[in-house]
XYZ file of C-alpha atoms in Angstrom:
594
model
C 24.328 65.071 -1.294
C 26.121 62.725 -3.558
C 29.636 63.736 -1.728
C 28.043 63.349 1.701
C 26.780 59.708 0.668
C 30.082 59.113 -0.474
C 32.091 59.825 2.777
C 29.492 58.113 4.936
C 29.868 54.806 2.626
C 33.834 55.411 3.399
C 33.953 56.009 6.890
C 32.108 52.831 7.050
C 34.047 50.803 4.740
C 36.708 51.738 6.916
C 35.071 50.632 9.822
C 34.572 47.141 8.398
C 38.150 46.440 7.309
C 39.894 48.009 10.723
C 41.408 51.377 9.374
C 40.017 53.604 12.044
C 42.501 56.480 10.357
C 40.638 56.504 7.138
C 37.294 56.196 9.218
C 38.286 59.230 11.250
C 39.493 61.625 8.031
C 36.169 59.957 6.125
C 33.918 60.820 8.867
C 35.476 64.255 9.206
C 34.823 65.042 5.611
C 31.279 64.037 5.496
C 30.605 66.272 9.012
C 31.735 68.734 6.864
C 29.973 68.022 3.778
C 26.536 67.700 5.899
C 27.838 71.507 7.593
C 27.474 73.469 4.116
C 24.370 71.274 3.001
C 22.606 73.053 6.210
C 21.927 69.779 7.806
C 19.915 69.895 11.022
C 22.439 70.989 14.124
C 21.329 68.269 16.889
C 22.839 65.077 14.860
C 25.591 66.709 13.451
C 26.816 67.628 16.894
C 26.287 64.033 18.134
C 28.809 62.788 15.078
C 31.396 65.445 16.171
C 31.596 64.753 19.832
C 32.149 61.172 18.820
C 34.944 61.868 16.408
C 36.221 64.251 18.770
C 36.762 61.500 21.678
C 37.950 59.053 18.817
C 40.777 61.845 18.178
C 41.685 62.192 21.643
C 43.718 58.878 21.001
C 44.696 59.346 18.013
C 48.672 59.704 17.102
C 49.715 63.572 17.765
C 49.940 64.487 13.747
C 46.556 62.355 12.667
C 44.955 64.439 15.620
C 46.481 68.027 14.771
C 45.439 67.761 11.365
C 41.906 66.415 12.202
C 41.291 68.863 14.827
C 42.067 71.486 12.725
C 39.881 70.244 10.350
C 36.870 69.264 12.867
C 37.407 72.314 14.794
C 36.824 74.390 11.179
C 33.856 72.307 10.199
C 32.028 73.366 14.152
C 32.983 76.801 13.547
C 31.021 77.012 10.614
C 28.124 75.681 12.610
C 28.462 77.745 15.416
C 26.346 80.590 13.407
C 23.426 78.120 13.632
C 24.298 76.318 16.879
C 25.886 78.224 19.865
C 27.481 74.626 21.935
C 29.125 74.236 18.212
C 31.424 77.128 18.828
C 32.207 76.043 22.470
C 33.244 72.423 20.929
C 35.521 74.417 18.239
C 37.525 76.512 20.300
C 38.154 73.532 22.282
C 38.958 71.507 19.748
C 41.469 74.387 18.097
C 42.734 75.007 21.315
C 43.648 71.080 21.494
C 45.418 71.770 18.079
C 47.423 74.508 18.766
C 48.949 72.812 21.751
C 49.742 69.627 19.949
C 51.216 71.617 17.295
C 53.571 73.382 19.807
C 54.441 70.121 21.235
C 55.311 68.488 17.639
C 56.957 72.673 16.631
C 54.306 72.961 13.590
C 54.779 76.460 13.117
C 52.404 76.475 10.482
C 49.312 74.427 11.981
C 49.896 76.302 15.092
C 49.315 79.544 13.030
C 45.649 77.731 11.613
C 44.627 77.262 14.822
C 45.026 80.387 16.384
C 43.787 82.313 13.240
C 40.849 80.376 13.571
C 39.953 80.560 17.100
C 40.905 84.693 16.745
C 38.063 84.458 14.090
C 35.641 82.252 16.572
C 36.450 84.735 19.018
C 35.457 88.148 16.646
C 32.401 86.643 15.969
C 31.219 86.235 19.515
C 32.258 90.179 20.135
C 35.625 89.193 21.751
C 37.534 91.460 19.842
C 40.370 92.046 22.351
C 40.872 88.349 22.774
C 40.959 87.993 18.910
C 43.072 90.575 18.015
C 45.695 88.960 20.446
C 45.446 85.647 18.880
C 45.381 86.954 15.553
C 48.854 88.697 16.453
C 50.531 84.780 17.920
C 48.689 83.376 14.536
C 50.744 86.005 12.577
C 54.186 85.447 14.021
C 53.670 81.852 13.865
C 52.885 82.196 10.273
C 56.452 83.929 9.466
C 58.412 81.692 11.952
C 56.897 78.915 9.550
C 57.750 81.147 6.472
C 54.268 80.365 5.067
C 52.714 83.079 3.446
C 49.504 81.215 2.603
C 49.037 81.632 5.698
C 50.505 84.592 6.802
C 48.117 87.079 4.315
C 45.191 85.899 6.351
C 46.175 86.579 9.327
C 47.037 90.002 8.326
C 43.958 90.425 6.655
C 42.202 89.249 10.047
C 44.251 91.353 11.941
C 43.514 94.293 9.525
C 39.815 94.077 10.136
C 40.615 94.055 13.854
C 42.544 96.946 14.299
C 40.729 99.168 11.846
C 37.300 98.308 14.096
C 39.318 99.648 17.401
C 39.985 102.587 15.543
C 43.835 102.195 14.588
C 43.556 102.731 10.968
C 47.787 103.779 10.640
C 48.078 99.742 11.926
C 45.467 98.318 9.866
C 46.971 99.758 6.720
C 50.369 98.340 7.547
C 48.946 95.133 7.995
C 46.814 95.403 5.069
C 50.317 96.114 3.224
C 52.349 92.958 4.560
C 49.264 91.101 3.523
C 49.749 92.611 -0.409
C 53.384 91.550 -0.204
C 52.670 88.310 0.889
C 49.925 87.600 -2.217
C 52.749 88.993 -4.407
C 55.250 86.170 -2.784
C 52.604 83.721 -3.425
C 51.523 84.975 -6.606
C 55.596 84.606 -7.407
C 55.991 80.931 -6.023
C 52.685 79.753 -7.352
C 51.630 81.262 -10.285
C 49.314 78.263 -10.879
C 46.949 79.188 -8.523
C 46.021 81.855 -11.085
C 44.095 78.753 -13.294
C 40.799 78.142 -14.994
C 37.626 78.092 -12.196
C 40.152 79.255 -9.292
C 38.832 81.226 -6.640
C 41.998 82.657 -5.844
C 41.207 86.378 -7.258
C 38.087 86.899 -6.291
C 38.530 84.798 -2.911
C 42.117 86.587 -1.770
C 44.045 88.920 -3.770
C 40.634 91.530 -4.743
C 39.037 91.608 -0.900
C 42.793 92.433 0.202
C 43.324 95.144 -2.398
C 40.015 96.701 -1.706
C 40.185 96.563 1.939
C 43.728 98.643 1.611
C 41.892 101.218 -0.727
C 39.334 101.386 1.460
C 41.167 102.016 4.848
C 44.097 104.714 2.717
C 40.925 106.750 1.848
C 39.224 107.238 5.082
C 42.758 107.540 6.524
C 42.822 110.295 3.683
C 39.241 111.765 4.074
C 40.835 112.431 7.780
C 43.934 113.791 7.036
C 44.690 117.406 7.895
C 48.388 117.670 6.038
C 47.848 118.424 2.219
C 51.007 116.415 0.917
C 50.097 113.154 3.260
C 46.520 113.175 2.015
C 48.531 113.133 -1.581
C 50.737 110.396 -0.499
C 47.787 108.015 0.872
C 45.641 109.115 -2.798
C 48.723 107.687 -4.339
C 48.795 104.603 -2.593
C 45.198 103.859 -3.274
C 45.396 104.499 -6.749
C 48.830 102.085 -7.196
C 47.028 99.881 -4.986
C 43.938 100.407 -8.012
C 46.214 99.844 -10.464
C 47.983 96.730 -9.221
C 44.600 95.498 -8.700
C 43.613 95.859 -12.513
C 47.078 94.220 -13.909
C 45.783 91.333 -11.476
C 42.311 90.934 -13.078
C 43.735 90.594 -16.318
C 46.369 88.205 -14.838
C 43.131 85.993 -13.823
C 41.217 86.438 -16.865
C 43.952 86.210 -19.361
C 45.408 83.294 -17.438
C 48.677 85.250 -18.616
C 51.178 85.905 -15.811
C 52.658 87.748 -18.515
C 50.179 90.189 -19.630
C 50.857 92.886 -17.355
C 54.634 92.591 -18.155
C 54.827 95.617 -20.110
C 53.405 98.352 -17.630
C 53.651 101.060 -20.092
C 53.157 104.683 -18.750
C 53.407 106.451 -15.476
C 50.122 107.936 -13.945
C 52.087 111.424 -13.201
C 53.295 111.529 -16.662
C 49.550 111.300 -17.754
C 48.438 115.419 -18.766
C 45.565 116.369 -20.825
C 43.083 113.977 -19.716
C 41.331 114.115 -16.465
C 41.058 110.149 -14.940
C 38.613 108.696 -12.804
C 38.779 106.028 -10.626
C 35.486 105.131 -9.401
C 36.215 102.537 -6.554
C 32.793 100.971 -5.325
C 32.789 100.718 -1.521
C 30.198 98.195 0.922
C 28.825 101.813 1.962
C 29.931 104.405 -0.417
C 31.008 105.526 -3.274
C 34.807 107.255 -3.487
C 36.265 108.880 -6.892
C 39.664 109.184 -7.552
C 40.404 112.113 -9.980
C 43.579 112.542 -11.322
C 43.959 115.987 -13.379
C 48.080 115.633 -13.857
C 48.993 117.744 -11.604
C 47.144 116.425 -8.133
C 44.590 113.867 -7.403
C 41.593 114.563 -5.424
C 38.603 112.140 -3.907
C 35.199 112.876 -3.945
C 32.598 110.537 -1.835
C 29.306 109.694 -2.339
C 27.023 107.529 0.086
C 25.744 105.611 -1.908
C 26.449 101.801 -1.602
C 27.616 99.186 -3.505
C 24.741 97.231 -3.682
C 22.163 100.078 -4.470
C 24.709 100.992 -7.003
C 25.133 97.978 -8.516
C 21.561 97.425 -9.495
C 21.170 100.890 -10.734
C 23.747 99.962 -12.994
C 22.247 97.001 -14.453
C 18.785 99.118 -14.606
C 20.910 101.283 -16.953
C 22.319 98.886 -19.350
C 19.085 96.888 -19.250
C 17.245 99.727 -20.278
C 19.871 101.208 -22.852
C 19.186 98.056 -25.028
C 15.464 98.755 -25.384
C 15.815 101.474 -28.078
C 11.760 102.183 -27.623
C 11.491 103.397 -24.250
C 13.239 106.087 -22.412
C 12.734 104.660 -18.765
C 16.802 104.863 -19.065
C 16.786 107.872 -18.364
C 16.301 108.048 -15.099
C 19.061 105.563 -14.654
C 21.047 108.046 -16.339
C 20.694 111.177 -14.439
C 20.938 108.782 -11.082
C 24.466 107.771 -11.835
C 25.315 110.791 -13.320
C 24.813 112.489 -10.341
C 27.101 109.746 -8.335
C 29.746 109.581 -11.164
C 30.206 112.763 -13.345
C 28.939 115.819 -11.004
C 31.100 115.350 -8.054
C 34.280 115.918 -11.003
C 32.670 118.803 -12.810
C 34.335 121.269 -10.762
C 37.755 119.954 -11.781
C 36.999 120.058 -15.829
C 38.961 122.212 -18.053
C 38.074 123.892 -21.230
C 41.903 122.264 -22.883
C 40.588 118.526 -21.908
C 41.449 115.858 -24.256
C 39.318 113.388 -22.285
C 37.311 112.143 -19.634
C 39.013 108.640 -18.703
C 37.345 106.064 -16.780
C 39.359 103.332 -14.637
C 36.222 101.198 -13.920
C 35.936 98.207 -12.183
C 32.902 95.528 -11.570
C 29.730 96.590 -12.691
C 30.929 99.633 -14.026
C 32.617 97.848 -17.033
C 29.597 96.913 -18.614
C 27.752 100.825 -19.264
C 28.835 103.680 -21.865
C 29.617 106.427 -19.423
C 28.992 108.625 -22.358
C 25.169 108.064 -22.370
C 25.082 109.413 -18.412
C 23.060 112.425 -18.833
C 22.885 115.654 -16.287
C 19.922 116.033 -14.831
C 19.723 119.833 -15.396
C 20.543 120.277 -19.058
C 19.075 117.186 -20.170
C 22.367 115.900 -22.297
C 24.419 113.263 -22.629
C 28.519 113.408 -21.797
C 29.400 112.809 -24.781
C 27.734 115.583 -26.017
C 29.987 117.859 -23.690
C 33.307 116.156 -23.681
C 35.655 112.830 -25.179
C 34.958 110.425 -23.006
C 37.209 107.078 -23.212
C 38.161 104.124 -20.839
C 41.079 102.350 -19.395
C 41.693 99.046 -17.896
C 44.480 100.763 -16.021
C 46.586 103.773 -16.677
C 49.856 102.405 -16.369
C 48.910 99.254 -19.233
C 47.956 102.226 -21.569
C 49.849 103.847 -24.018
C 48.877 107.033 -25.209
C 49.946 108.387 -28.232
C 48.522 109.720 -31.304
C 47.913 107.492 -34.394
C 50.966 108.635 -36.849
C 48.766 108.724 -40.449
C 51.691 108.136 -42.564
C 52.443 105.048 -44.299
C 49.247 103.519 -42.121
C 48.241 99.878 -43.084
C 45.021 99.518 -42.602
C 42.935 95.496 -42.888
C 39.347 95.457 -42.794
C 37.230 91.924 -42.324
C 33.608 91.336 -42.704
C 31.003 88.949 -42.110
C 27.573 89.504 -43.264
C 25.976 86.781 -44.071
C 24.329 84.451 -41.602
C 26.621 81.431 -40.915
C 27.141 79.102 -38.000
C 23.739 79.948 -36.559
C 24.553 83.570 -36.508
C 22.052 85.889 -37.941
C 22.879 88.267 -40.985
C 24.524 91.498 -39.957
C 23.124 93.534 -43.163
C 25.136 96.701 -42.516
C 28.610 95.242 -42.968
C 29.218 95.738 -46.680
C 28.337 99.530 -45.816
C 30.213 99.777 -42.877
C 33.579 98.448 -45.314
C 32.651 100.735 -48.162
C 32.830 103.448 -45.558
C 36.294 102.330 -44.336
C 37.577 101.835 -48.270
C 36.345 105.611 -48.702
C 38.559 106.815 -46.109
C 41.791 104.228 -46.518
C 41.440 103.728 -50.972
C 44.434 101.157 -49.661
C 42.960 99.121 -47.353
C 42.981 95.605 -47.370
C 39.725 93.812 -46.946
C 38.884 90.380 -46.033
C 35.105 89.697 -46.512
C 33.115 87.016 -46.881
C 34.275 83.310 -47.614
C 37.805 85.141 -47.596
C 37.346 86.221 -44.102
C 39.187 82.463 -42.507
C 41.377 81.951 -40.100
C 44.493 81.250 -42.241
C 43.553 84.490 -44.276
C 43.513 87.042 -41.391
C 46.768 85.560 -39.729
C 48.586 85.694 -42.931
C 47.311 89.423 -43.287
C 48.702 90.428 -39.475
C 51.472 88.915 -39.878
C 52.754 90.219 -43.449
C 50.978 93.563 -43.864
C 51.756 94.548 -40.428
C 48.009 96.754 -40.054
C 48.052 99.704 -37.717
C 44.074 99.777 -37.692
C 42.483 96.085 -37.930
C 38.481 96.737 -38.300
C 36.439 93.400 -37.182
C 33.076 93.560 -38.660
C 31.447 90.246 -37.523
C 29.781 88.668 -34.699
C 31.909 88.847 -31.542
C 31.496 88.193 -27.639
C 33.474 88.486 -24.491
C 32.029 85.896 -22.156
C 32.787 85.098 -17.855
C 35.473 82.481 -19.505
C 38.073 83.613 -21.662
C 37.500 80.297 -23.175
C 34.003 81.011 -24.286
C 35.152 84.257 -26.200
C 34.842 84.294 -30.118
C 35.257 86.484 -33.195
C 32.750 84.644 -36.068
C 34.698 83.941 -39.070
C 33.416 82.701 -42.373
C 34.392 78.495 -41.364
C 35.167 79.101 -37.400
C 35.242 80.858 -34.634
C 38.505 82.482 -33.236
C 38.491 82.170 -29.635
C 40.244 85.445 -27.827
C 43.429 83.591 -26.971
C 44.538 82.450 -30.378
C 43.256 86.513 -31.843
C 45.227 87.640 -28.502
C 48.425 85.702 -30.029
C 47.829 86.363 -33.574
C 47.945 90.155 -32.471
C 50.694 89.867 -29.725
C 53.562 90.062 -32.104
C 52.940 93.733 -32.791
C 53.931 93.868 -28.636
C 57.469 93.973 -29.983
C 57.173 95.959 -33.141
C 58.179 99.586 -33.711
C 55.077 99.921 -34.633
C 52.462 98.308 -32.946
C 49.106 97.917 -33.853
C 47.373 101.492 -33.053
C 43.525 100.295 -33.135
C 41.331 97.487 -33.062
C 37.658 97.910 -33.924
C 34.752 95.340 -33.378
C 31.741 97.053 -34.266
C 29.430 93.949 -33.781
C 31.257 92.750 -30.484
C 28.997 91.902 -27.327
C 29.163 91.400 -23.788
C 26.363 89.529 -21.766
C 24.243 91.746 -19.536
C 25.501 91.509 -15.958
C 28.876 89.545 -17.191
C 31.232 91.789 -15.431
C 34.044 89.518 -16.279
C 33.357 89.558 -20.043
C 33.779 93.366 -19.735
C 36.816 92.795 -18.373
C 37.956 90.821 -20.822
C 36.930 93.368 -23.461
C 38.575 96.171 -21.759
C 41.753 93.926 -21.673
C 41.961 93.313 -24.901
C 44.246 96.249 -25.654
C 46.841 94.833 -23.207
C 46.540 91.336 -24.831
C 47.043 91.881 -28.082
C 49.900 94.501 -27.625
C 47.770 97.347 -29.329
C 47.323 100.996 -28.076
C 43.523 100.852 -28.181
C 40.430 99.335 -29.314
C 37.024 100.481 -29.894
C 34.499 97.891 -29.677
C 30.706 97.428 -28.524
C 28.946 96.385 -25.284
C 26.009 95.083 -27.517
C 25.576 94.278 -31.091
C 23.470 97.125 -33.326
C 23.007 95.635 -36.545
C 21.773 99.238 -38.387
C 22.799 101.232 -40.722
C 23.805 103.625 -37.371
C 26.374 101.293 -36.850
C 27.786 101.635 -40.272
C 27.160 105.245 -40.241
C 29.021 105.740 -36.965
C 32.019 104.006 -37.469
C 32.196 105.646 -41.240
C 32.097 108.722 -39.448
C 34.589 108.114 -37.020
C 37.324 107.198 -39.662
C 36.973 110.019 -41.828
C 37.327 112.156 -38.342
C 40.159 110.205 -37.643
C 42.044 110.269 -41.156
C 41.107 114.279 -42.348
C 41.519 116.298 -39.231
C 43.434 116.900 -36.130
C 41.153 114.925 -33.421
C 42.511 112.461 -30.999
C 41.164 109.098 -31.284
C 38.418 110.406 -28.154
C 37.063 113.550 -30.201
C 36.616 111.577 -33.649
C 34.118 109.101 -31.406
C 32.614 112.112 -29.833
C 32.266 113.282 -33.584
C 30.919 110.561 -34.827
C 28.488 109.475 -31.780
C 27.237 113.055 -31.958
C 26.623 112.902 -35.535
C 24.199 109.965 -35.382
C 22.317 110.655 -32.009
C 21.581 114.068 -33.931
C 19.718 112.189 -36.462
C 16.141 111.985 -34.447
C 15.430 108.203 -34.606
C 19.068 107.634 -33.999
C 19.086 110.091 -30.290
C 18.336 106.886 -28.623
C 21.856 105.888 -27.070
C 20.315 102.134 -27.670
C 22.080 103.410 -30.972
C 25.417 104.734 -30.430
C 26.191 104.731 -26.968
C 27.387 100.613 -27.045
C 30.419 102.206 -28.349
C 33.548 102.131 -26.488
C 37.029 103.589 -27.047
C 39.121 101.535 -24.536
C 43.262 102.628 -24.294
C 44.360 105.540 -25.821
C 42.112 107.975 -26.363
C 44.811 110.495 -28.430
């Protein structure tokens, strides 16, 4: 409202003093401002008819770029108002041919994209798909691929609603290479509160997953059906190194792409790729990849997600569990069929809501467990940006840090002198940070010198929507995620790199898909092979049980990194009060899970 007050002051400012320019491109803005308030129709198309006649004498590039603009603004209204859309394909119309008069390759492109989409919209999909063609060429004669990945988007949609899914998907591919030549020329776009992920390069990625499966689901010939599987899962992973891109605000993050997919054995991996109107799996078992759907769509599977986690958290109820079985059903029984007796791990690729729940507290319907309980279940923020190996025990540094007295605001977490004895049990060398030592200068000094292959975090911790919002409590500060990412970083270029990170009192916000992004990332950022961390903070003596548990797994016998959790999380949740998965299911092993 404030904006909208603004422009009409302008426009009439202008007015006054004789610049009818800055009154047009004033007024033009405030039509548009008064568009997305949901003004009433009737006046707002009395103020565009009278800019539009203004523009009609207007010099040829002031009326291009206006008409462009106006004709956008009328578009938007034409959902509400049906003239509106008459007066915008008019007005675009006017713009393309003034842009072919003055050889604006680009603007040209605009217009027609635009009137293509004013044209889908009223169910004129032949004439649309034609102009979204001329909008395309136009975009590469102009060599502008900001607009050129929209029109192959557009163009996409088009052709994959006539029923020419091979043509969609090549369109759908120049559009990837084009957000990967803008992504190359214009990194900055990639910036705090930028739209440009979630706005451009995710709908594009999932829209080429989406079409390679169905063209997959109908494919007769066993090695093409392997070829398009491929695609969609490179297409996954390029996806992933682009969310951490965004959330990292690191063009760099992804630089070290560690391991190739096919080189991947002993673990089955599952991509669960959330669809408008289904579910699809990806499952990778080494040797072939296979795709399982379930109809079951996004949005119904969304909130039985968030029912989950919700529910997980409220450690005196058990109306989890039918939250449990539900997406157990969607998620884990479509794969049991390909599960092997010699599996080192289930591995989850998730993505969106799917980042924020322990798959290992899923529980089949017909025996009544949980997954852990039958297999090592881990995660991934992307195969190729893991690294898995197996921790070498010799000459291991380990540095443990604890917090656990109330400070900042932050309540006590009781359990933490516990949870360090446990570690000191298990690594007699350790070094330990705790307390009033536990300070910024303290814990970089210890990185940097000592060199620690497991670095145990036993303080209050959080992965928020904004990297810039994401802390590890010390005893004087708070460490925000990008100065812990660089303190850790160095170990990138090590020999030996930092094997595990563990923040057993870490949390993410309930529904923050982004800060469980950021907490599966963290792996990639700091340059280490794995992490386990929490979704939520349990401040019992579970927690220091658990972790206790896991280490001694981890140090005295031959488990991978996967089996000591499993260990250790089936330990506690034997205990009776502890079978709750409020308890021990907020545990997650994210990287390598050998």
């Amino acid at each position: 409202a404030d904006a909208g007050a603004a422009y009409d002051a302008a426009e009439a400012l202008a007015r006054d003093a004789g610049r009818d320019t800055l009154a047009l491109s004033a007024g033009a803005n405030g039509l548009r401002v008064a568009v997305q308030r949901g003004d009433t129709s009737g006046p707002l198309l009395g103020r565009a008819d009278a800019l539009a006649a203004e523009l009609a004498t207007a010099e040829a590039p002031l009326r291009l770029r206006l008409s462009l603009h106006l004709g956008r603004t009328l578009q938007e209204l034409s959902g509400r108002e049906r003239a509106a859309g008459r007066r915008a394909a008019a007005l675009l119309l006017d713009a393309e041919g003034v842009a072919d008069a003055l050889g604006d390759e680009r603007a040209r492109s605009f217009a027609l994209g635009y009137l293509a989409e004013l044209y889908a919209a009223r169910g004129r999909e032949a004439d649309a798909l034609e102009l979204s063609g001329r909008a395309t060429i136009a975009a590469r004669r102009a060599d502008a691929p900001h607009a050129l990945y929209r029109w192959q988007r557009q163009r996409a949609t088009l052709l994959a609603s006539a029923g020419r899914l091979g043509e969609a998907i090549a369109s759908l591919r120049g559009a990837k290479s084009s957000l990967d030549r803008i992504r190359a020329e214009s990194a900055p776009l990639y910036g705090p509160g930028s739209r440009w992920f979630s706005e451009a390069v995710e709908p594009v990625h999932f829209q080429l997953v989406d079409l390679l499966l169905q063209r997959a689901a109908a494919e007769d010939d066993a090695g093409r059906e392997q070829l398009l599987l491929a695609e969609s899962r490179g297409t996954l992973e390029d996806l992933k190194a682009a969310e951490l891109r965004d959330y990292f605000q690191d063009e760099c993050v992804d630089a070290q792409r560690r391991a190739s997919v096919e080189s991947i054995e002993g673990a089955l991996v599952v991509y669960p790729v959330m669809l408008a109107d289904r579910l699809e799996l990806i499952v990778s078992d080494g040797a072939r990849l296979h795709r399982v759907a379930s109809p079951v769509p996004r949005d119904e599977l969304v909130a039985e997600v968030r029912a989950f986690r919700r529910l997980l958290e409220k450690r005196t109820t058990h109306e989890y569990r039918v939250h449990a079985r539900a997406l157990y059903g969607w998620i884990v029984a479509p794969v049991v069929p390909l599960l092997r007796t010699d599996l080192e791990a289930l591995v989850f690729v998730p993505g969106g809501a799917l980042r924020t729940i322990p798959f290992g507290a899923l529980m089949d319907p017909e025996t009544g467990r949980f997954l852990v309980e039958d297999l090592p279940v881990a995660v991934a923020p992307g195969m190729t940006l893991t690294d898995p190996r197996r921790i070498p025990n010799e000459d291991l540094e380990v540095l443990s840090a604890g917090l656990s007295e109330g400070r900042q605001g932050f309540a006590p977490l009781e359990n933490v002198d516990r949870e360090i004895d446990a570690l000191r049990d298990v690594f007699p060398e350790s070094r330990e940070l705790v307390g009033e030592r536990f300070v910024r200068s303290n814990l970089q000094d210890e990185i940097e010198e000592r060199r620690p292959g497991i670095v145990h975090i036993a303080s209050h911790a959080a992965f928020r929507d904004e990297l810039s919002e994401s802390f590890v409590l010390t005893y004087d500060d708070r460490i925000r995620w990008e100065e812990m990412g660089e303190m850790l970083e160095v170990a990138r270029f090590r020999d030996r790199p930092v094997e595990l990170i563990t923040l057993s009192a870490c949390e993410t916000a309930m529904g923050d898909d982004r800060g469980a992004l950021g907490l599966a990332g963290i792996t990639v950022r700091a340059g280490a092979r794995s992490a386990l961390a929490t979704l939520w903070a349990v401040d019992d003596r579970s927690s220091a049980d658990l972790t206790g548990e896991f280490y001694r797994q981890l140090a005295t016998s031959e488990k991978t990194r996967a089996e000591a959790l499993r260990a250790a999380q089936r330990k506690v949740l034997g205990e009776y009060r502890y079978r709750h998965p409020g308890y021990w299911a907020p545990y997650l092993l994210v990287g390598s899970w050998l």
